[in-house]
Short mmCIF file of C-alpha atoms in Angstrom, two decimals:
data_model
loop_
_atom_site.label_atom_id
_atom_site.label_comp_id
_atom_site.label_asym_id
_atom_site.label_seq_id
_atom_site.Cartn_x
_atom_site.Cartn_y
_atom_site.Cartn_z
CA UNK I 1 0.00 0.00 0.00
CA UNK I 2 1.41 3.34 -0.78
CA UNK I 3 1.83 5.77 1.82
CA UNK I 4 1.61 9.91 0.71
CA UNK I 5 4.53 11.34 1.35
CA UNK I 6 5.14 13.34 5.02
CA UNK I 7 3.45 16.08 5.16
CA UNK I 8 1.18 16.34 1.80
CA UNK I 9 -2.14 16.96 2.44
CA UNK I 10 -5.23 17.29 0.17
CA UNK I 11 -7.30 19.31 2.41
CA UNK I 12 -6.91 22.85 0.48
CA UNK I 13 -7.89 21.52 -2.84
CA UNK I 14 -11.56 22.07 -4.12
CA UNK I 15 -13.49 19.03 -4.54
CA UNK I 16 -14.34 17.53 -7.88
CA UNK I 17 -17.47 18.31 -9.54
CA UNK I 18 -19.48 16.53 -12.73
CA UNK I 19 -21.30 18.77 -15.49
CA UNK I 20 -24.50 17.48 -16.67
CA UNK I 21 -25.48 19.45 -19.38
CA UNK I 22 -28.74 21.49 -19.21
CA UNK I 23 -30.55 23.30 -22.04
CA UNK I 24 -31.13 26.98 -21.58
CA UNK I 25 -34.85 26.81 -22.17
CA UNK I 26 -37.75 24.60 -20.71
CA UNK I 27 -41.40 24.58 -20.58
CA UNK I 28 -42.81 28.70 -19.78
CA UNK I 29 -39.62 30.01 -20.02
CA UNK I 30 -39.30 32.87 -22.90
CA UNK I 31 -37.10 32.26 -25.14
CA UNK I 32 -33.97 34.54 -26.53
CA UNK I 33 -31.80 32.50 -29.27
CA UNK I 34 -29.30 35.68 -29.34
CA UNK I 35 -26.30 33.69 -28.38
CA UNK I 36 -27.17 31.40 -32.03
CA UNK I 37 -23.72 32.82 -34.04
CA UNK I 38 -25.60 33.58 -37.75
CA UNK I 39 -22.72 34.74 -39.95
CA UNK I 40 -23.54 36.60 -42.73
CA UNK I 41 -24.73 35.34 -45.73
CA UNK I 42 -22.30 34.74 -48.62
CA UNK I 43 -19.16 35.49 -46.09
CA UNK I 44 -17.71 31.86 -46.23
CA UNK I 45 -14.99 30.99 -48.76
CA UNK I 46 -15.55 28.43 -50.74
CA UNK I 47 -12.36 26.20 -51.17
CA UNK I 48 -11.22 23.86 -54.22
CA UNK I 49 -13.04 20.04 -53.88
CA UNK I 50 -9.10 19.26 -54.02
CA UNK I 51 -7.40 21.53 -51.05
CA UNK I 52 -6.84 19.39 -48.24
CA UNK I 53 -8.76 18.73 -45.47
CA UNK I 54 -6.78 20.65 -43.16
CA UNK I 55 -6.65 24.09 -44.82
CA UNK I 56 -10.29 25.01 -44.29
CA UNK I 57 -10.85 24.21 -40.55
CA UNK I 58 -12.71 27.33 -39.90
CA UNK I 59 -15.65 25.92 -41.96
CA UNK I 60 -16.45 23.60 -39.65
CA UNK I 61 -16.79 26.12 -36.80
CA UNK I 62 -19.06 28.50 -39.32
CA UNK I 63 -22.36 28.69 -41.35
CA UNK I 64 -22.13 27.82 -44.89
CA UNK I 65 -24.90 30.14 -45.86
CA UNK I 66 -26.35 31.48 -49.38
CA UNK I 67 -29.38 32.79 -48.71
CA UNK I 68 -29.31 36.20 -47.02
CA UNK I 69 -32.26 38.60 -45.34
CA UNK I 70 -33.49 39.55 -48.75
CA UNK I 71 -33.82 36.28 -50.36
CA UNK I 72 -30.84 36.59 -52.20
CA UNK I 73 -28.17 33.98 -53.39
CA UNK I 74 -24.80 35.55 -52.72
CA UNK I 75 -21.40 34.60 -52.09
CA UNK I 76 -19.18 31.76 -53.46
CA UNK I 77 -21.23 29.08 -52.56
CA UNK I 78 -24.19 29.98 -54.26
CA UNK I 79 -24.98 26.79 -56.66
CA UNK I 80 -26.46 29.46 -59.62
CA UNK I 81 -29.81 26.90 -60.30
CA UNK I 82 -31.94 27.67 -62.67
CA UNK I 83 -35.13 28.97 -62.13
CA UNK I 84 -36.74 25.17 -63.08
CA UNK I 85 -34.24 23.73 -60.77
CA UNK I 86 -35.24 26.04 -58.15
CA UNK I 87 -39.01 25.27 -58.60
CA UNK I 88 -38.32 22.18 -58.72
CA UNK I 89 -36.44 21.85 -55.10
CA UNK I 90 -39.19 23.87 -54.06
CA UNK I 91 -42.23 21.90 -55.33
CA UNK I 92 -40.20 18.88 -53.57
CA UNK I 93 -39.80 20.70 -50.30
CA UNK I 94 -44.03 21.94 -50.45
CA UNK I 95 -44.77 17.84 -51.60
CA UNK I 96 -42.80 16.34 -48.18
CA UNK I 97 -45.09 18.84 -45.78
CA UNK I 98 -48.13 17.97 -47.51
CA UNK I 99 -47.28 14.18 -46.99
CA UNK I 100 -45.84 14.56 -43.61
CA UNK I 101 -48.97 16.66 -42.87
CA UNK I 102 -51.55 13.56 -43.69
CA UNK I 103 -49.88 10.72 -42.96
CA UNK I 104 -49.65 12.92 -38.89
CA UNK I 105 -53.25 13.20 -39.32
CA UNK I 106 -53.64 9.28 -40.40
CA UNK I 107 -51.56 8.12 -37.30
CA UNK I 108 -53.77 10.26 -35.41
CA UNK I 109 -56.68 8.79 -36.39
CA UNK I 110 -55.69 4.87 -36.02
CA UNK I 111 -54.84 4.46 -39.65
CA UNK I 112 -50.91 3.52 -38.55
CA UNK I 113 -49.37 3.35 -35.27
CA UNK I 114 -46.67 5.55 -35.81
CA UNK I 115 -45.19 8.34 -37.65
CA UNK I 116 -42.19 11.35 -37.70
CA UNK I 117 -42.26 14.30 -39.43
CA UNK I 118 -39.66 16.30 -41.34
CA UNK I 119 -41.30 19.92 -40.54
CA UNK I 120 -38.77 22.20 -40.50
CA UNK I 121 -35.91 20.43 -41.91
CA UNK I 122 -36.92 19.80 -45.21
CA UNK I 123 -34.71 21.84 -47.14
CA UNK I 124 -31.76 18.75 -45.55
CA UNK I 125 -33.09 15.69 -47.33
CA UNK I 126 -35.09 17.46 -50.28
CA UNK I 127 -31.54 19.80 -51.92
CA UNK I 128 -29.12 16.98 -50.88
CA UNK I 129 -30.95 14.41 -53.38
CA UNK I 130 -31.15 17.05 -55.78
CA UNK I 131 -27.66 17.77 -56.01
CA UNK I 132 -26.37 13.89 -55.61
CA UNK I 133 -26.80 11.84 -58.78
CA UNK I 134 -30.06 9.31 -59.08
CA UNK I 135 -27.46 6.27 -58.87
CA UNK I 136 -25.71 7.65 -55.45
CA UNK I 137 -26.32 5.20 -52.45
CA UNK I 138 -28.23 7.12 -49.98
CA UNK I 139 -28.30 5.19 -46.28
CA UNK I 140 -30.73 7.86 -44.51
CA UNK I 141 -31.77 7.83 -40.56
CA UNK I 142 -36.27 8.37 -39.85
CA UNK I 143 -36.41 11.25 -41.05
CA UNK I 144 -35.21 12.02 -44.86
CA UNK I 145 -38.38 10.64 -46.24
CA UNK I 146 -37.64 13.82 -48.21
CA UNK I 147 -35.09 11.78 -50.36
CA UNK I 148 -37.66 9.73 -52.05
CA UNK I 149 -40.41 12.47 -52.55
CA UNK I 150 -37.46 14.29 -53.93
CA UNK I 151 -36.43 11.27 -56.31
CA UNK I 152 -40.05 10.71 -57.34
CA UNK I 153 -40.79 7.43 -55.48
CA UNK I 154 -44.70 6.91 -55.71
CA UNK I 155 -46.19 7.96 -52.70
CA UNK I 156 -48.73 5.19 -53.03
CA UNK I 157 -45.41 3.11 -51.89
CA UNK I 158 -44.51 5.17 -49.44
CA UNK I 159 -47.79 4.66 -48.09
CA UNK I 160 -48.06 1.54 -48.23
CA UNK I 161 -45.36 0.70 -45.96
CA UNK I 162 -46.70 3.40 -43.71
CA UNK I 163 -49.94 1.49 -43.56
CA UNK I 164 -48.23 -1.98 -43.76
CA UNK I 165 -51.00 -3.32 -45.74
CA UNK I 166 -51.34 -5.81 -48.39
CA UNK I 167 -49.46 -3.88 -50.91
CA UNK I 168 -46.32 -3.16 -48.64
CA UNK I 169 -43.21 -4.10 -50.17
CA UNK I 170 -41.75 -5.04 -46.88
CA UNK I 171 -44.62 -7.48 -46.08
CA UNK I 172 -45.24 -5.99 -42.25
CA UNK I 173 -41.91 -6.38 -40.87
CA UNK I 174 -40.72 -2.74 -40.34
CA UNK I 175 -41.83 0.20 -38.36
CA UNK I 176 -44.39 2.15 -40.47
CA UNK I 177 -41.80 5.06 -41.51
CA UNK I 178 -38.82 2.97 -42.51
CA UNK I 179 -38.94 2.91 -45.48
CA UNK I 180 -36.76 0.47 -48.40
CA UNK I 181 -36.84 1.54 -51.92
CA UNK I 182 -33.70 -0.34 -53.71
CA UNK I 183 -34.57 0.80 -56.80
CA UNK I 184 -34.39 4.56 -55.80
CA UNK I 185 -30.89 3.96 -54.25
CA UNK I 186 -32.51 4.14 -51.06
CA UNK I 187 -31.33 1.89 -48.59
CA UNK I 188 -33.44 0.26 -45.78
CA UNK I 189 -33.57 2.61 -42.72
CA UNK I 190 -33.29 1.02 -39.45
CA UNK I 191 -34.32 1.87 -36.19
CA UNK I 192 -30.64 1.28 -34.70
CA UNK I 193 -29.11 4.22 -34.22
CA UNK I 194 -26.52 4.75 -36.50
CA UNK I 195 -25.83 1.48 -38.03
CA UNK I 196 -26.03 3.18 -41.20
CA UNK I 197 -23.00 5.04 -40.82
CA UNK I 198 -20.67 1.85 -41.29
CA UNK I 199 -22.97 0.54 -43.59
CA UNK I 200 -22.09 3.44 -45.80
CA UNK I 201 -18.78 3.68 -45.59
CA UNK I 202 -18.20 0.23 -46.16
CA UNK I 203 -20.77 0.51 -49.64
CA UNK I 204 -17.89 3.51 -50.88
CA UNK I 205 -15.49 1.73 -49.82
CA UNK I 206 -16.59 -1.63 -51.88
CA UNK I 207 -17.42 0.86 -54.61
CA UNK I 208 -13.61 2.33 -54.98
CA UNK I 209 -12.37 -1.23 -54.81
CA UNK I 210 -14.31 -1.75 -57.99
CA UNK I 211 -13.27 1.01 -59.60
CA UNK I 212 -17.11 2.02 -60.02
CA UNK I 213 -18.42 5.53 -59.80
CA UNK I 214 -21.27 5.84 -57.24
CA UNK I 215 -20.35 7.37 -54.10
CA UNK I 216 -22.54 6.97 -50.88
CA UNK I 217 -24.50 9.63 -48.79
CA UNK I 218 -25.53 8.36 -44.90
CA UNK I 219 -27.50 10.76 -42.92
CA UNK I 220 -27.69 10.64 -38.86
CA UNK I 221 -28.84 12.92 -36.32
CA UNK I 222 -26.51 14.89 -33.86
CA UNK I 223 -26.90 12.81 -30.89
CA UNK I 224 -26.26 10.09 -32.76
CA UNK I 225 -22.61 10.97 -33.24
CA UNK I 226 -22.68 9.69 -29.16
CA UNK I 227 -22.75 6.21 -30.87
CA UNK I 228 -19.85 3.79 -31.56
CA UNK I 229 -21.03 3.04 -34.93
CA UNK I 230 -20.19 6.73 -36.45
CA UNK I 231 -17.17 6.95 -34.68
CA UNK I 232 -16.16 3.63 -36.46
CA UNK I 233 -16.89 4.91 -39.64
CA UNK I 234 -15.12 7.89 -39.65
CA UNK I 235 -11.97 6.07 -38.44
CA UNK I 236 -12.39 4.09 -41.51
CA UNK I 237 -13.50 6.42 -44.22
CA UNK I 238 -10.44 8.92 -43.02
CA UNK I 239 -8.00 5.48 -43.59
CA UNK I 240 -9.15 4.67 -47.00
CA UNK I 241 -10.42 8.17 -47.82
CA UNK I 242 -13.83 6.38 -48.73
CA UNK I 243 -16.09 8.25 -51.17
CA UNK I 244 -18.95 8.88 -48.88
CA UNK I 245 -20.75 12.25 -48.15
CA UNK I 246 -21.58 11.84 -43.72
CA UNK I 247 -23.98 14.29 -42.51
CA UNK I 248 -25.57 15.56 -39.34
CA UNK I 249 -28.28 16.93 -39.23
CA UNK I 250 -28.23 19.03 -35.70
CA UNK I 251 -32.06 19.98 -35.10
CA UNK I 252 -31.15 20.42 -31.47
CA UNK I 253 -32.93 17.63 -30.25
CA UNK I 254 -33.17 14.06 -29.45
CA UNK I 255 -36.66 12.56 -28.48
CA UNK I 256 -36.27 14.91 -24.84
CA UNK I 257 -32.59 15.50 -24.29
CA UNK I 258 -31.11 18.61 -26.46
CA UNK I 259 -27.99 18.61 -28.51
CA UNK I 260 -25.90 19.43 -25.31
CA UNK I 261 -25.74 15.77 -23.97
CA UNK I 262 -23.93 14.90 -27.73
CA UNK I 263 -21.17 16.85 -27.30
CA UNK I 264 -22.73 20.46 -28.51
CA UNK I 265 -21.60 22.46 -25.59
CA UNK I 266 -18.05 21.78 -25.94
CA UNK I 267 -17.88 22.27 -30.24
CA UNK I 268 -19.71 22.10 -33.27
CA UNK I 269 -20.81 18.44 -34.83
CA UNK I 270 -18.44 19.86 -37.80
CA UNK I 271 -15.60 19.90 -36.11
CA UNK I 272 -15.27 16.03 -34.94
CA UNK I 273 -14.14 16.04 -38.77
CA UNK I 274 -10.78 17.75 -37.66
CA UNK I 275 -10.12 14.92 -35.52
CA UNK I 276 -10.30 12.26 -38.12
CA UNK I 277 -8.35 14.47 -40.41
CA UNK I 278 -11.50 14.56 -43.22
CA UNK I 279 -13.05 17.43 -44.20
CA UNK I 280 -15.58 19.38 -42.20
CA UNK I 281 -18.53 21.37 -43.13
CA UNK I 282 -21.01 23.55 -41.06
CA UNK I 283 -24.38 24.23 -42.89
CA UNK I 284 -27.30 26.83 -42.50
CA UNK I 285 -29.82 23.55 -42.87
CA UNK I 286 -32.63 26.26 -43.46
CA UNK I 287 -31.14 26.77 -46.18
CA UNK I 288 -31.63 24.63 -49.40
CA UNK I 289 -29.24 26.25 -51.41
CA UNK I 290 -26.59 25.94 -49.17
CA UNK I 291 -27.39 22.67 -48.74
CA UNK I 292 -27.49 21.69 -52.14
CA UNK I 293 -24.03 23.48 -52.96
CA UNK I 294 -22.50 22.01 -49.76
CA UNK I 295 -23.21 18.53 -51.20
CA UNK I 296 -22.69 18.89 -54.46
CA UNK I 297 -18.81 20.10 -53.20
CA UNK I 298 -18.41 17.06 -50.95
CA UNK I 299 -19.96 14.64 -53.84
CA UNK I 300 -17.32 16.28 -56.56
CA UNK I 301 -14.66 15.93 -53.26
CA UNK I 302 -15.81 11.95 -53.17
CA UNK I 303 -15.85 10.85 -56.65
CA UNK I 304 -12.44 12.61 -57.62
CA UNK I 305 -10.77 10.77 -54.72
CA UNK I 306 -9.97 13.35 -52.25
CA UNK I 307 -11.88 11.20 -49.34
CA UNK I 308 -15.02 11.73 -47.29
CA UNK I 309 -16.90 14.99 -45.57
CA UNK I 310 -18.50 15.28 -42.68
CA UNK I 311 -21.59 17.99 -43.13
CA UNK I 312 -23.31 19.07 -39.90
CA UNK I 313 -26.75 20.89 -41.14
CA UNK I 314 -27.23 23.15 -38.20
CA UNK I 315 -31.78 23.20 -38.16
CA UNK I 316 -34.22 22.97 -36.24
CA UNK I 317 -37.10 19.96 -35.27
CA UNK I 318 -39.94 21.96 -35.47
CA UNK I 319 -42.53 19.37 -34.28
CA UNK I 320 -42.09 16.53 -31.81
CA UNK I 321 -39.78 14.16 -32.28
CA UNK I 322 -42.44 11.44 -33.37
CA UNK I 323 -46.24 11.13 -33.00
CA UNK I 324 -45.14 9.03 -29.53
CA UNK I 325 -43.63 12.81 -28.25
CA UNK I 326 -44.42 15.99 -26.66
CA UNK I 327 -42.22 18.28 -27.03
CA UNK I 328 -44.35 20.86 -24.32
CA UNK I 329 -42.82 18.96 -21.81
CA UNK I 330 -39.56 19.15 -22.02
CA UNK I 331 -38.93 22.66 -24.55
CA UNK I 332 -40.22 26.55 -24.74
CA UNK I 333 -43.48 26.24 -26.94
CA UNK I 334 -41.87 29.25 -28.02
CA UNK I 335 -38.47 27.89 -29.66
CA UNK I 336 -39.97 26.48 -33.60
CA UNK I 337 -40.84 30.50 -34.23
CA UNK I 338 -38.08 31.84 -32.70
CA UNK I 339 -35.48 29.99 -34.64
CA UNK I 340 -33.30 32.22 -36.09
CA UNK I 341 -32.85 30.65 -39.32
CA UNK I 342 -36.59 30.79 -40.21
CA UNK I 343 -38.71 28.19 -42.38
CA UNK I 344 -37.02 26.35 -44.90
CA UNK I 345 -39.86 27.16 -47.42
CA UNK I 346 -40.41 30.54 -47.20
CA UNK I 347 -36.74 30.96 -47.58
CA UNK I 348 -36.90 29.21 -50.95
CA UNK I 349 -39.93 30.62 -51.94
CA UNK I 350 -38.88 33.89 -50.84
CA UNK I 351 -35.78 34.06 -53.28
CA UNK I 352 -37.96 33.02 -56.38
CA UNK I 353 -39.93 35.67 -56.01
CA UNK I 354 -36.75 37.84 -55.50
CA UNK I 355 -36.21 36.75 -58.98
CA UNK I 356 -39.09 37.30 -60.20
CA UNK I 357 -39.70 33.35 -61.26
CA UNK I 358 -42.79 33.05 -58.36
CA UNK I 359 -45.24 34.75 -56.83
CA UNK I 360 -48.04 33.98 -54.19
CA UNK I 361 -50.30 32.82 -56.48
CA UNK I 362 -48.43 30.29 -58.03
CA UNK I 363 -47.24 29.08 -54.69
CA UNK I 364 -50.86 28.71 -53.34
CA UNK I 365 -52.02 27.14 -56.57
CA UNK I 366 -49.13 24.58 -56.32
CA UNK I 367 -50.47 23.99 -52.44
CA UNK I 368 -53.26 22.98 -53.86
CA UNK I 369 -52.42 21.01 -56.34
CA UNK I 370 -49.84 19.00 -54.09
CA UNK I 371 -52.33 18.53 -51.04
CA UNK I 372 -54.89 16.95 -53.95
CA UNK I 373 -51.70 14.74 -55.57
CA UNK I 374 -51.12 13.82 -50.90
CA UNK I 375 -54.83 13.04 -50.91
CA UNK I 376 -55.34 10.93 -54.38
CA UNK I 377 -52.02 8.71 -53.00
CA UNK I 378 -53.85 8.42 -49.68
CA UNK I 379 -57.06 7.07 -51.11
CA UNK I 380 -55.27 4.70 -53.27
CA UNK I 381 -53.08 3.42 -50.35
CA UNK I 382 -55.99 3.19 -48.18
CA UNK I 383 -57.80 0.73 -50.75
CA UNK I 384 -54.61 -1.59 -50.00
CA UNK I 385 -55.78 -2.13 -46.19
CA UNK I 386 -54.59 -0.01 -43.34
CA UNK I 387 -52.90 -0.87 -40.16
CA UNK I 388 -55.76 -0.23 -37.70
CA UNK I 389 -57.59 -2.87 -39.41
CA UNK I 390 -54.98 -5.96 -38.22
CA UNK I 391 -52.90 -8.43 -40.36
CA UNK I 392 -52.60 -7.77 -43.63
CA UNK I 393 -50.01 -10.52 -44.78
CA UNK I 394 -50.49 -14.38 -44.82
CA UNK I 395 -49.30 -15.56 -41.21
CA UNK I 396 -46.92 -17.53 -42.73
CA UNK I 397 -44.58 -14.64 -44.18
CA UNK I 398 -43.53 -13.92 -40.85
CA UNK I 399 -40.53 -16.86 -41.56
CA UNK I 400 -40.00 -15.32 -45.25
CA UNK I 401 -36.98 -13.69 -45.59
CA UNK I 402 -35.11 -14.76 -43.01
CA UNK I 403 -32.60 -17.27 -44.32
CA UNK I 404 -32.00 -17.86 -48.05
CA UNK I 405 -33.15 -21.80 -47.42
CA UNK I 406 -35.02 -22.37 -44.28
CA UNK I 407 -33.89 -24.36 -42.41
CA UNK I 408 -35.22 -27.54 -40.99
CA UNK I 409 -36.26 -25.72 -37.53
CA UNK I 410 -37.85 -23.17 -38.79
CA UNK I 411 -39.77 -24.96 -41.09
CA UNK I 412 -40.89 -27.40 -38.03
CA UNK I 413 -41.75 -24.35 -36.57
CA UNK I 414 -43.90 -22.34 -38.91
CA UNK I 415 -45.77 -26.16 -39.57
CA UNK I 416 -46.54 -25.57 -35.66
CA UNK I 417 -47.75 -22.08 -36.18
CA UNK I 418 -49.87 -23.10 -39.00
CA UNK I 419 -51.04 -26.17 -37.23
CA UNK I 420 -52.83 -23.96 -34.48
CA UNK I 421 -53.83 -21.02 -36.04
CA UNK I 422 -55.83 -23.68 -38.57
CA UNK I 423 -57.23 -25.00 -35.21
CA UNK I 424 -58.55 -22.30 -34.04
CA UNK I 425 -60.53 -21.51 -37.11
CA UNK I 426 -58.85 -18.43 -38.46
CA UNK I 427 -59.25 -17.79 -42.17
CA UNK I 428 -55.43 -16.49 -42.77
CA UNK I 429 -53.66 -18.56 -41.60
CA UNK I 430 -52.42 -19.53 -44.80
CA UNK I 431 -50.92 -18.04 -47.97
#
């Protein structure tokens, strides 16, 4: 046993003490988002998709932004769209509220048991699909639905899986909003948080080993980057510079803890980058140009070889977490309209009409239109069978899937299964 040395004492130092994060506004308190650092608009250089990672640290401790007060596109990173490509985005953006709006509504009234919503954040998933390339890998987290309304999936198949009813292409085995869509380079979300991360990075990596020329995008939320799994991948896509776009999207909130308990206190998302030695971007996420030109930069980075990004798209989760929260008790009801960065819609629609390529009327006309395209998808969906109203695949599916050939146990099994559901007089039991 050691013995201190004569004489030393510990009596005059001050004891220890923990810090638990705490989040500087909760239920009735008013709310004052003055310490939120907005740079200007258009005051961020914009380096060469081939400097190195190290010689533009201070954009990971910034705001990429394009959009300024005005609704104009200024600066260097300012993607110069055209006006169809800006409608476009837009109509994309207006289509994902209009869905996210009914299918909230449907889970409200029993038609599904759960559902998330992308309010708020739209401009993240909507103007990163736009400026990737239809073959691009996208792994997304629950809440870039916006990637597929943005690609043109049917929203008859979105529903469907939504409503895990006879149509549904995953047959009733996933959670309502996760989504698969191969076809649409979407891969299947899962409810694990962050297991996509690897995923992706190991997809670029297989990719550059081919010699192909797809790259992969993987989406997470901030307090994800707590997990093992992201820290995993970066270690790997900074050691074979693996052509893979990571980003964070930092809405300031888990399901009731805020960003703080992730690491946001101490530095930005952006800046974990530095550490792995990839590059590191810092986003206005409100702002769908600037998120369109920040990952069109980091996709032209990826597929000329110069290695990964890491994009943190600072935003804002404007409604509860999922139709299972409530947000009232744990946040100011006054935080989604005093975000500084303002609705990602607006913003968009705002600099059209800058232009002089929009006005009011259009954009109410094309709310119109897109609630009655939401609605027509809804009613065709609904003919399909809807969760409320019980098991809409044969009983037996439930072993499909699992193995490539079943094996002998599971075949015993599902003979079991079918052998007393048949007893008890039940009509499905069977395919």
């Amino acid at each position: 046993m050691a013995v201190p040395p004569e004489g030393h004492s510990r009596a005059n130092l001050a004891p220890l003490q923990l810090h638990v994060p705490e989040p500087k506004f909760r239920p009735g308190d008013a709310v004052d988002f003055a310490g939120v650092e907005v740079p200007p608009a258009g005051a961020q250089r914009r380096p060469d998709t081939a400097a190195p990672a190290d010689s533009f640290h201070e954009l990971a401790y910034t705001l990429v932004r394009v959009l300024d007060d005005e609704g104009r596109a200024v600066g260097p990173w300012d993607p110069r769209l055209s006006p169809d490509a800006l409608r476009r985005m837009l109509r994309h953006m207006v289509l994902l509220r209009a869905f996210d709006e009914r299918m909230f509504r449907a889970q409200r009234q029993g038609k599904t048991s759960f559902y998330m919503k992308a309010l708020g954040e739209e401009a993240v998933a909507v103007a990163a699909a736009h400026a990737l390339d239809y073959e691009d890998m996208c792994f997304p987290s629950y809440r870039q639905q916006g990637l597929l309304i943005a690609r043109d999936w049917p929203l008859v198949d979105m529903m469907n899986q939504i409503y895990s009813n006879s149509a549904d292409r995953l047959g009733g085995k996933q959670l309502p909003i996760m989504y698969s869509a191969k076809e649409a380079g979407f891969f299947s979300i899962s409810g694990n948080l962050t297991t996509q991360y690897p995923q992706a990075v190991g997809w670029a990596m297989a990719s550059a080993a081919k010699g192909d020329t797809r790259i992969a995008a993987v989406w997470c939320g901030e307090g994800s980057t707590a997990e093992g799994d992201f820290h995993s991948a970066c270690t790997f896509a900074a050691v074979y510079r693996a052509p893979v776009v990571m980003n964070v999207v930092n809405n300031q909130w888990a399901i009731s803890s805020f960003s703080g308990f992730a690491g946001a206190e101490a530095t930005t998302f952006a800046a974990r980058a530095i550490g792995y030695g990839i590059a590191g971007l810092r986003v206005d996420g409100n702002d769908a140009l600037a998120v369109y030109a920040a990952t069109q930069w980091a996709a032209e980075r990826a597929r000329t070889n110069q290695g990964a990004t890491l994009i943190e798209h600072f935003t804002y989760r404007t409604e509860g977490h999922s139709t299972s929260d409530d947000p009232t008790q744990y946040r100011s009801a006054g935080e989604p309209t005093a975000w500084p960065l303002g609705d990602p819609i607006r913003r968009l629609k705002d600099h059209l009409i800058a232009l002089g390529e929009w006005d009011e009327d259009a954009h109410a006309a094309q709310d119109r239109e897109v609630a009655e395209e939401v609605r027509a998808a809804q009613k065709a969906a609904e003919a399909n069978g809807i969760l409320g109203h019980g098991l809409h695949q044969p009983l037996d599916s439930l072993f499909d899937g699992v193995f490539e050939a079943m094996p002998w146990h599971l075949r015993e099994q599902r003979q079991q299964m079918l052998d007393e559901e048949e007893a008890s007089g039940r009509p499905w039991a069977r395919k």
